[in-house]
PDB file of C-alpha atoms in Angstrom:
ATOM      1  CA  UNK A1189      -5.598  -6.853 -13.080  1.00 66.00           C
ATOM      2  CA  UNK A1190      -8.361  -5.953 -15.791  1.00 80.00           C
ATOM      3  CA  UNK A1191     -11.417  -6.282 -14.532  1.00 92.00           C
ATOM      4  CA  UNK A1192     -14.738  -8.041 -17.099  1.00 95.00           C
ATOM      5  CA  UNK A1193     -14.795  -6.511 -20.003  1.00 95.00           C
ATOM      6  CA  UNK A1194     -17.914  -6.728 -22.271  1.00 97.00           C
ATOM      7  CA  UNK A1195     -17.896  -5.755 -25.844  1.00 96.00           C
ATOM      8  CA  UNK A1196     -19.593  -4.047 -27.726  1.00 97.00           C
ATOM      9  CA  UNK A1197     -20.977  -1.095 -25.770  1.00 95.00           C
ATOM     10  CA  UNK A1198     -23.062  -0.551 -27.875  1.00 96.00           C
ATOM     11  CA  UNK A1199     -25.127  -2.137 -30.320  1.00 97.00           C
ATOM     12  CA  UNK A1200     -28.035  -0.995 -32.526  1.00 98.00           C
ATOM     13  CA  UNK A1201     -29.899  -3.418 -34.925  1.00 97.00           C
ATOM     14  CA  UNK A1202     -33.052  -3.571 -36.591  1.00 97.00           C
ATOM     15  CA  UNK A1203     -35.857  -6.219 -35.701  1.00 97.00           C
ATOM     16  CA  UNK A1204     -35.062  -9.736 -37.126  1.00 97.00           C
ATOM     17  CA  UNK A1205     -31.128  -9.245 -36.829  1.00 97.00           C
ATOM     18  CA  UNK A1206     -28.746 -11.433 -35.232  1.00 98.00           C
ATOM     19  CA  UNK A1207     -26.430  -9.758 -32.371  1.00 98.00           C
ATOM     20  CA  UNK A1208     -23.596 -11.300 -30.418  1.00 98.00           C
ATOM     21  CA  UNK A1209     -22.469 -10.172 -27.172  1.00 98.00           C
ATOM     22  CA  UNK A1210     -18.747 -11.043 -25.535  1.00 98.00           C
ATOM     23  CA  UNK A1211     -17.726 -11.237 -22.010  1.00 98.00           C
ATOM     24  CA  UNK A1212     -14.376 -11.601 -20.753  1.00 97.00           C
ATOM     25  CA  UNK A1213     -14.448 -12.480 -17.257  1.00 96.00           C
ATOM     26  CA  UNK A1214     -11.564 -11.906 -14.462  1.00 95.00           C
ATOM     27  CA  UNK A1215      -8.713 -14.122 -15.285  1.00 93.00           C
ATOM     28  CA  UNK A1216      -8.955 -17.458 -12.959  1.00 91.00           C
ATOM     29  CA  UNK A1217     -13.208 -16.712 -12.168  1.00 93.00           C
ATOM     30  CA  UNK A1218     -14.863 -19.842 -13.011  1.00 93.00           C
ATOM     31  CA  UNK A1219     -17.915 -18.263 -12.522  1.00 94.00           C
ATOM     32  CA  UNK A1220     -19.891 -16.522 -14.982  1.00 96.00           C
ATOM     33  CA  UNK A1221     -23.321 -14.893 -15.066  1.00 96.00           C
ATOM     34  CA  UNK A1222     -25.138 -12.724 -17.636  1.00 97.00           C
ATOM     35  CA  UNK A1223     -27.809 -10.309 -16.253  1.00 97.00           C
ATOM     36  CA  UNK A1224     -30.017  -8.174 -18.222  1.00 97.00           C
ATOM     37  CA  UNK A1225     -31.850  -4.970 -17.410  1.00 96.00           C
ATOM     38  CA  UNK A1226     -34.839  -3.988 -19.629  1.00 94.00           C
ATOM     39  CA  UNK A1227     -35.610  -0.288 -19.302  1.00 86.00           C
ATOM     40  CA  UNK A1228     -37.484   0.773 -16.442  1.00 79.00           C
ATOM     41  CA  UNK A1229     -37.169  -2.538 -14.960  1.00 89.00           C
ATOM     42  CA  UNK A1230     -35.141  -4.504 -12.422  1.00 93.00           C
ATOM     43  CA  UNK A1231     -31.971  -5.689 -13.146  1.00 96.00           C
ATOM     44  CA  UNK A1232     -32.543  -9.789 -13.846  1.00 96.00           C
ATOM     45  CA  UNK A1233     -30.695 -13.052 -13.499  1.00 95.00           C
ATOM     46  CA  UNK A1234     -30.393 -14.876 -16.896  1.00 97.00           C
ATOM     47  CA  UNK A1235     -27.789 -17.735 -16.505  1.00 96.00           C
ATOM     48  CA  UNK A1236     -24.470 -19.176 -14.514  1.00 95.00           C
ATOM     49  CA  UNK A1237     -21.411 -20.986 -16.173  1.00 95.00           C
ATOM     50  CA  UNK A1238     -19.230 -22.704 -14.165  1.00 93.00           C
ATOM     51  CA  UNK A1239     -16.441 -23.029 -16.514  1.00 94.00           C
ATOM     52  CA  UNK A1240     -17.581 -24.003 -19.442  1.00 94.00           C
ATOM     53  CA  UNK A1241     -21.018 -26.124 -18.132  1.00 94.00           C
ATOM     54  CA  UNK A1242     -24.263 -24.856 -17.878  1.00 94.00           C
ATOM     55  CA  UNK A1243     -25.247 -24.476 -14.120  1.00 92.00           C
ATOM     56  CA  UNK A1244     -28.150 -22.858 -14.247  1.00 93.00           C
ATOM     57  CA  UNK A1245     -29.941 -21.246 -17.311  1.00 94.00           C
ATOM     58  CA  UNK A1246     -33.366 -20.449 -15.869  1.00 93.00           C
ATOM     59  CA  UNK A1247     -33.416 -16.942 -16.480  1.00 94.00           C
ATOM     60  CA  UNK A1248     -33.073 -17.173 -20.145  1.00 96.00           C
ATOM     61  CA  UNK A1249     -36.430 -15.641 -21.960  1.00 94.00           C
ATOM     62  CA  UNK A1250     -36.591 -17.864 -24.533  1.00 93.00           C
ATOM     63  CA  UNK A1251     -34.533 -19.952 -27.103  1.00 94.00           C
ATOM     64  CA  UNK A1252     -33.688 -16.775 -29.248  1.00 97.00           C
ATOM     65  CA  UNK A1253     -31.375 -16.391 -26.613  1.00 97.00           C
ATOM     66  CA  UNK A1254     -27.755 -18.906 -26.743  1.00 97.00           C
ATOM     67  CA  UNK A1255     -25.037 -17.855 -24.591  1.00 97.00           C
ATOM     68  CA  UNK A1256     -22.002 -20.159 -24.857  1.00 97.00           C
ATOM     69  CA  UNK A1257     -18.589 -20.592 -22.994  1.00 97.00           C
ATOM     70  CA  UNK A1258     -15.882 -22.370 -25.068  1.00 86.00           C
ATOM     71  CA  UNK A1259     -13.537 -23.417 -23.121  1.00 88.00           C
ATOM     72  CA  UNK A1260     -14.335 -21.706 -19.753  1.00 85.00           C
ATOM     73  CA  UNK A1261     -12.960 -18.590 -20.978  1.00 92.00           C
ATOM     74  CA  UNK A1262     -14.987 -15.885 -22.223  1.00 96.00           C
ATOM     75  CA  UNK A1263     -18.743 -16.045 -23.049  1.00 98.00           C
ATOM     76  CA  UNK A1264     -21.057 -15.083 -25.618  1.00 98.00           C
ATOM     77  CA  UNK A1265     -24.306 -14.342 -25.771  1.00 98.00           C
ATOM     78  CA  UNK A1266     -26.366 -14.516 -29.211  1.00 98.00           C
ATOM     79  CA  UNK A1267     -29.627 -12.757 -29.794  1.00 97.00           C
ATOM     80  CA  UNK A1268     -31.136 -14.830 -32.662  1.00 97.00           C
ATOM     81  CA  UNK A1269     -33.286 -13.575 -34.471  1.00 97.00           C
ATOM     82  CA  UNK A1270     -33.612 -10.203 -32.215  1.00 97.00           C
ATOM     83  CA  UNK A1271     -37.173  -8.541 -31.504  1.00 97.00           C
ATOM     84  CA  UNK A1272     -37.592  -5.105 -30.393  1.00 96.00           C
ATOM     85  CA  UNK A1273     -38.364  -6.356 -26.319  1.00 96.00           C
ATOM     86  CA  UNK A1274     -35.168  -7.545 -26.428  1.00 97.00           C
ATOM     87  CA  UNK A1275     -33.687  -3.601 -26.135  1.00 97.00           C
ATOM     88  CA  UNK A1276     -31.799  -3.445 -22.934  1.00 97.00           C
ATOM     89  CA  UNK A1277     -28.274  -3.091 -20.947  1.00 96.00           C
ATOM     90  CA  UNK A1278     -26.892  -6.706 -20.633  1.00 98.00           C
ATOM     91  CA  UNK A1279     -24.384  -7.154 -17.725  1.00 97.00           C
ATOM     92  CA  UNK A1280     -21.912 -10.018 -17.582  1.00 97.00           C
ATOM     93  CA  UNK A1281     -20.404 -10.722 -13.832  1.00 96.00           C
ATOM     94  CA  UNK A1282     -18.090 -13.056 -12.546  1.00 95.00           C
ATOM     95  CA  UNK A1283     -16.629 -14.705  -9.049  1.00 92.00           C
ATOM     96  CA  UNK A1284     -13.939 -16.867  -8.268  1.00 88.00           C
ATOM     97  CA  UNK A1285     -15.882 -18.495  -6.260  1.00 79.00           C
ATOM     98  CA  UNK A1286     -20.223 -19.075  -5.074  1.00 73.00           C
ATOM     99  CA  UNK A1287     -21.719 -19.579  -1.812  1.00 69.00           C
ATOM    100  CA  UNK A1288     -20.874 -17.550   1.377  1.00 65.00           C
ATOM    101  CA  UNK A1289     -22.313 -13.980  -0.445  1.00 74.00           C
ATOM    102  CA  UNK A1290     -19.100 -14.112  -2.661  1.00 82.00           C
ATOM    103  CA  UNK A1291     -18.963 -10.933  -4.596  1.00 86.00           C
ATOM    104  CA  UNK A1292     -19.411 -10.777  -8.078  1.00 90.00           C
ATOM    105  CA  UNK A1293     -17.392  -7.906 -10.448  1.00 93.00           C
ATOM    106  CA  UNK A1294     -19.705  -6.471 -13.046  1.00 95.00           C
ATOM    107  CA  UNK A1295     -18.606  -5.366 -16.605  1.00 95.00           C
ATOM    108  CA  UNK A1296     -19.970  -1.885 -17.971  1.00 94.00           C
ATOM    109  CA  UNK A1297     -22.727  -3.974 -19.692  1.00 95.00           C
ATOM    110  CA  UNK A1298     -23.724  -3.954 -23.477  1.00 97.00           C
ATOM    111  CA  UNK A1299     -26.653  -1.764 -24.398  1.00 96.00           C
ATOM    112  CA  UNK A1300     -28.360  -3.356 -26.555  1.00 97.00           C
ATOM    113  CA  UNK A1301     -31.198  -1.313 -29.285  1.00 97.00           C
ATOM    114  CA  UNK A1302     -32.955  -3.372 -31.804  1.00 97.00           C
ATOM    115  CA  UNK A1303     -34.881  -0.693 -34.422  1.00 97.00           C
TER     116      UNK A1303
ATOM    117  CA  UNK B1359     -42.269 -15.503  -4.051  1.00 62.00           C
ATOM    118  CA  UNK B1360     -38.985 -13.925  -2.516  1.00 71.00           C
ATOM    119  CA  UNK B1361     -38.241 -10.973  -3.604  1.00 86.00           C
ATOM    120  CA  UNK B1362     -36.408  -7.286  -2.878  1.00 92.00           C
ATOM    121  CA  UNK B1363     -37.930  -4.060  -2.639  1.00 94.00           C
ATOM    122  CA  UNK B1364     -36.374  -0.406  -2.898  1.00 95.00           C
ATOM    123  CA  UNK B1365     -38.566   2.665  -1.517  1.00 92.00           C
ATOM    124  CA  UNK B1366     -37.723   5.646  -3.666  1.00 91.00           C
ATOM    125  CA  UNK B1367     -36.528   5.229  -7.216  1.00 93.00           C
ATOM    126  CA  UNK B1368     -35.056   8.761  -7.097  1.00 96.00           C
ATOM    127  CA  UNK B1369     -33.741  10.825  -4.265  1.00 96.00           C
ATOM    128  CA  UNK B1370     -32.505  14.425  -3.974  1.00 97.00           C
ATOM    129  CA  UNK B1371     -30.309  15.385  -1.376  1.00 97.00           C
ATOM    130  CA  UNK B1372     -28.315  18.585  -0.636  1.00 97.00           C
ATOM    131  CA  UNK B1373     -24.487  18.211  -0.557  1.00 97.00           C
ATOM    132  CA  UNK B1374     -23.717  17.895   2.849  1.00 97.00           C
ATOM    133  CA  UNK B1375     -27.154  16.297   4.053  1.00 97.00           C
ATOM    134  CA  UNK B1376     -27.540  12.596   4.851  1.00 97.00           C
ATOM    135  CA  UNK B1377     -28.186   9.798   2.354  1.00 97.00           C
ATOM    136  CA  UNK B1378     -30.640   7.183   3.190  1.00 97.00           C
ATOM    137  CA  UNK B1379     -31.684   4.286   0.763  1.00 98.00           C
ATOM    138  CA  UNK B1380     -34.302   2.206   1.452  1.00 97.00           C
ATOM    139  CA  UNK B1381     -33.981  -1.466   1.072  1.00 96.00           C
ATOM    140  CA  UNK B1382     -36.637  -4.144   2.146  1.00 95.00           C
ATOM    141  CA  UNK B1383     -36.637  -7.976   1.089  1.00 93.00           C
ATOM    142  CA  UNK B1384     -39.311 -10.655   1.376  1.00 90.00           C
ATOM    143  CA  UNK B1385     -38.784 -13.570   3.060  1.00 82.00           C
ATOM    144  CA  UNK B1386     -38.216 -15.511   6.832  1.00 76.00           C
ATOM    145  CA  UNK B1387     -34.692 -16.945   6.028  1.00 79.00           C
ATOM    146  CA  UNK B1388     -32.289 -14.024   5.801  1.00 77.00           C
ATOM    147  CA  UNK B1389     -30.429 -13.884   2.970  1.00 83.00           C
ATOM    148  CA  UNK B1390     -26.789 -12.853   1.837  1.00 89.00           C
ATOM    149  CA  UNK B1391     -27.538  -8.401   1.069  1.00 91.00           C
ATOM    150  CA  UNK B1392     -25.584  -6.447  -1.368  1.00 94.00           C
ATOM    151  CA  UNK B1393     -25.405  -2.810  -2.190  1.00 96.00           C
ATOM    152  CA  UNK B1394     -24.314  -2.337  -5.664  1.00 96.00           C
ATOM    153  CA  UNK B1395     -23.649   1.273  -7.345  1.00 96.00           C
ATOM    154  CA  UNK B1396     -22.988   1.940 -10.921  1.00 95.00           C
ATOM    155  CA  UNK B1397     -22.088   5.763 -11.922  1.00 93.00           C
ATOM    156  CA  UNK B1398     -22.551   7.061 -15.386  1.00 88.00           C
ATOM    157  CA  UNK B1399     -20.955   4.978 -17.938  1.00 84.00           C
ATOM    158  CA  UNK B1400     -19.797   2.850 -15.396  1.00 89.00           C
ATOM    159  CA  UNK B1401     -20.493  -0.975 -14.561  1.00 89.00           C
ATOM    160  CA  UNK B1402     -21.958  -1.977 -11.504  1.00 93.00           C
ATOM    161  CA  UNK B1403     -19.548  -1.568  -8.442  1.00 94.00           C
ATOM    162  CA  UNK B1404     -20.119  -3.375  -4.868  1.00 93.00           C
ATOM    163  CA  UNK B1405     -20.154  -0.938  -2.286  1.00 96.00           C
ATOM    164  CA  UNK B1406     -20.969  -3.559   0.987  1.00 94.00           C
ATOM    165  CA  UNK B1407     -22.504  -6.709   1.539  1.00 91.00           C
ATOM    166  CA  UNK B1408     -23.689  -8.838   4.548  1.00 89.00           C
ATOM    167  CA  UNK B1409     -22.765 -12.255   5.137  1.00 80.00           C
ATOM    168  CA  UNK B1410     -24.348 -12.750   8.797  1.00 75.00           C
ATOM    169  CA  UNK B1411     -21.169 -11.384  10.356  1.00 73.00           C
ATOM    170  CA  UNK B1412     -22.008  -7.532  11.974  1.00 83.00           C
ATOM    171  CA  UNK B1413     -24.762  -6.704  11.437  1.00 88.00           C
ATOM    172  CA  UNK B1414     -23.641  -3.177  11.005  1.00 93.00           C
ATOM    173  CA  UNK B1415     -21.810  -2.997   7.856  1.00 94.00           C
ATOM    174  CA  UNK B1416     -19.173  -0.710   6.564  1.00 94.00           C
ATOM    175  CA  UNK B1417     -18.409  -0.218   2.953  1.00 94.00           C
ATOM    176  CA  UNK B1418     -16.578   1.976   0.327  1.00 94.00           C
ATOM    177  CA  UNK B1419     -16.504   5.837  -0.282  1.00 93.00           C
ATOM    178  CA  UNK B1420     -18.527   6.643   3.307  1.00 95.00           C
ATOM    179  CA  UNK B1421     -21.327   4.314   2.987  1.00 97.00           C
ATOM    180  CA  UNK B1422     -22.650   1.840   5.840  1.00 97.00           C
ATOM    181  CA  UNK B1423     -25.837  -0.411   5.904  1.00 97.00           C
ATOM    182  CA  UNK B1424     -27.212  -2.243   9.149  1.00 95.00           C
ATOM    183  CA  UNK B1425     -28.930  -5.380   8.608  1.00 93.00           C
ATOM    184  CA  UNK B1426     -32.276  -5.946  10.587  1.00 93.00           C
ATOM    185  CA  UNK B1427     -33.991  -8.955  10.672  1.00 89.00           C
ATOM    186  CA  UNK B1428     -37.298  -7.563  12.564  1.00 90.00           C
ATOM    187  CA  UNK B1429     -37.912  -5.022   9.861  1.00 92.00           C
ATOM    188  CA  UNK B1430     -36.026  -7.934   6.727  1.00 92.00           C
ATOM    189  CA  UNK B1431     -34.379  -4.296   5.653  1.00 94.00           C
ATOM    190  CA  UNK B1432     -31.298  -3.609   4.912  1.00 95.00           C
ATOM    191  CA  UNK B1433     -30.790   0.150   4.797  1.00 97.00           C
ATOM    192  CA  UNK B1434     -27.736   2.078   2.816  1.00 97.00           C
ATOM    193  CA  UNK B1435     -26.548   5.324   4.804  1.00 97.00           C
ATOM    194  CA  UNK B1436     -24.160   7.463   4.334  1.00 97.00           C
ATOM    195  CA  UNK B1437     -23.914  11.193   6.524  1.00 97.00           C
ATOM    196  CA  UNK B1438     -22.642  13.293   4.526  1.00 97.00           C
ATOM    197  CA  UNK B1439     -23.601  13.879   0.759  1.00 97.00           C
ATOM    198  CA  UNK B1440     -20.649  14.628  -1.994  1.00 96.00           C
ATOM    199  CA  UNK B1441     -21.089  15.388  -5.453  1.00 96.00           C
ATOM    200  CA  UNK B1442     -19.580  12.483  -6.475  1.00 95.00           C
ATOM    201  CA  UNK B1443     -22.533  10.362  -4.727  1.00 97.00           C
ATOM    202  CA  UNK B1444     -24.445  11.032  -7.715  1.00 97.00           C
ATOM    203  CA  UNK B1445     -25.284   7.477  -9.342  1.00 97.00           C
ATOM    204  CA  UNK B1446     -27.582   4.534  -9.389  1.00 96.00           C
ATOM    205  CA  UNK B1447     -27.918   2.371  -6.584  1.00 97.00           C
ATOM    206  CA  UNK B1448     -29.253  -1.187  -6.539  1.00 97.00           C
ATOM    207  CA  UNK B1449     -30.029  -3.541  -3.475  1.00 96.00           C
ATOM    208  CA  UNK B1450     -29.524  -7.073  -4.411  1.00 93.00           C
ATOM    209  CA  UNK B1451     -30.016 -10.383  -2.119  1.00 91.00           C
ATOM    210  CA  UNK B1452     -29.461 -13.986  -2.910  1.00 88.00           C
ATOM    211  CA  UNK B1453     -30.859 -16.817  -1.380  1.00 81.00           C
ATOM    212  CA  UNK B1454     -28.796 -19.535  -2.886  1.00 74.00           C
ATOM    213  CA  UNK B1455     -25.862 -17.701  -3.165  1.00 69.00           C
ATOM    214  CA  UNK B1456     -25.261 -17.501  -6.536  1.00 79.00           C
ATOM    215  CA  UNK B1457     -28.171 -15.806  -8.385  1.00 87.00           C
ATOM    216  CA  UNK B1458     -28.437 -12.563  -7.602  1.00 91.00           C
ATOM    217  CA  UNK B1459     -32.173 -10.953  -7.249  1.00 92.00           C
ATOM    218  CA  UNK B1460     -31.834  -6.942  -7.878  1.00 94.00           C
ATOM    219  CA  UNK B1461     -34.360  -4.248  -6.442  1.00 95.00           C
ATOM    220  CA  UNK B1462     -35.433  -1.626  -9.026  1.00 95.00           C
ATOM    221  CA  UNK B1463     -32.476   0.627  -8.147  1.00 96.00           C
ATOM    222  CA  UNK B1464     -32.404   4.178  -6.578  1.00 96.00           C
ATOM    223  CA  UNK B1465     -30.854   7.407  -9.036  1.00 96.00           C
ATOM    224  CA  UNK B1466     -29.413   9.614  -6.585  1.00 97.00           C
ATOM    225  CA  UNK B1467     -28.701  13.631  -7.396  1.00 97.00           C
ATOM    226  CA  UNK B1468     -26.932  15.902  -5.384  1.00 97.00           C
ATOM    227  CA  UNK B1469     -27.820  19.625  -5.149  1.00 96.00           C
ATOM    228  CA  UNK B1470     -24.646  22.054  -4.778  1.00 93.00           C
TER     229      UNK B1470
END
């Protein structure tokens, strides 16, 4: 079974640039979280889709930021327009189920460089 | 404010030699503990996790962590070093069991 898968890798753009970033979760999670880790920081919460709803979106830095999850599939996250704080690693997770310390799989993460 | 705490954001240890991590958290409820590791070009990987069962825990590849409420610590172990060891490790807790909250992580090198 394929684990979450986040694409790109790897992105570099310059300041002002729009950037989106895909996560395709485990097959049959309805749970979905993004994460981001700035450098030299700790890794931080950002939002939680339950299918395709909104659970929680507290983390989110501000509204450059749109993540999205048609259909309760995979998610995207948009970076628009993207400033040079935003650099990071951005790690999608997801779990079948919440509550009870349920473990959540983590992609490789997108590492995101805005120039 | 709750929050998680790891002593040490690098550690050196001989092949061989025993690998302690340092994990702390901040608060009187005790919360659901996770030890994540993610290895070069890698995502992030759960190695154990408590969930109020044991409160010595036993998890992939060698590694253990025991839970203890007196100290709110939650310390990852593991005897004996290997070369493959070498990674990042990150203590993470959640309170409301959804959102994880990460410590800073701990880069781990192994000496031959």
């Amino acid at each position: 079974e394929a684990g979450v898968t986040q694409f790109p890798s790897h992105s570099v753009i310059e300041k002002g640039q729009t950037v989106t970033l895909r996560c395709d979760p485990i097959s049959g999670h309805d749970n979905l979280y993004w994460y981001r880790r700035v450098m030299g920081k700790e890794i931080k919460f950002l939002l939680h889709f339950v299918k395709e709803s909104k659970q929680d979106e507290s983390g989110m830095p501000n509204n450059r930021f749109l993540a999205e999850r048609t259909g309760g599939t995979y998610s995207t996250l948009k970076v628009q327009p993207a400033e040079l704080e935003d650099s990071g690693v951005y790690f999608c997770a997801s779990s079948q189920q919440r509550g009870g310390g349920t473990e959540a799989f983590f992609g490789q993460g997108t590492r995101l460089t805005v120039v | 404010a709750q929050s998680v705490t790891q002593l040490g954001s690098h550690v050196s240890v001989s092949e061989g030699a025993l690998v302690l991590l340092r994990c702390n958290y901040s608060s009187s409820v005790p919360p659901y503990l996770f030890w994540y590791v993610q290895y070069p070009n890698q995502g992030l990987q759960l190695l154990l996790k408590y969930t109020s069962a044991a409160t010595l825990v036993k998890g992939i590849n060698g590694f253990e962590a025991e839970f203890k409420k007196s100290e709110t610590s939650f310390h990852l172990t593991k005897p004996s070093a290997h070369m493959s060891d070498a990674a990042e490790y990150f203590c993470a807790v959640t309170w409301n069991d959804y959102k994880l909250s990460f410590g800073a992580g701990t880069t781990v090198t192994v000496r031959a």
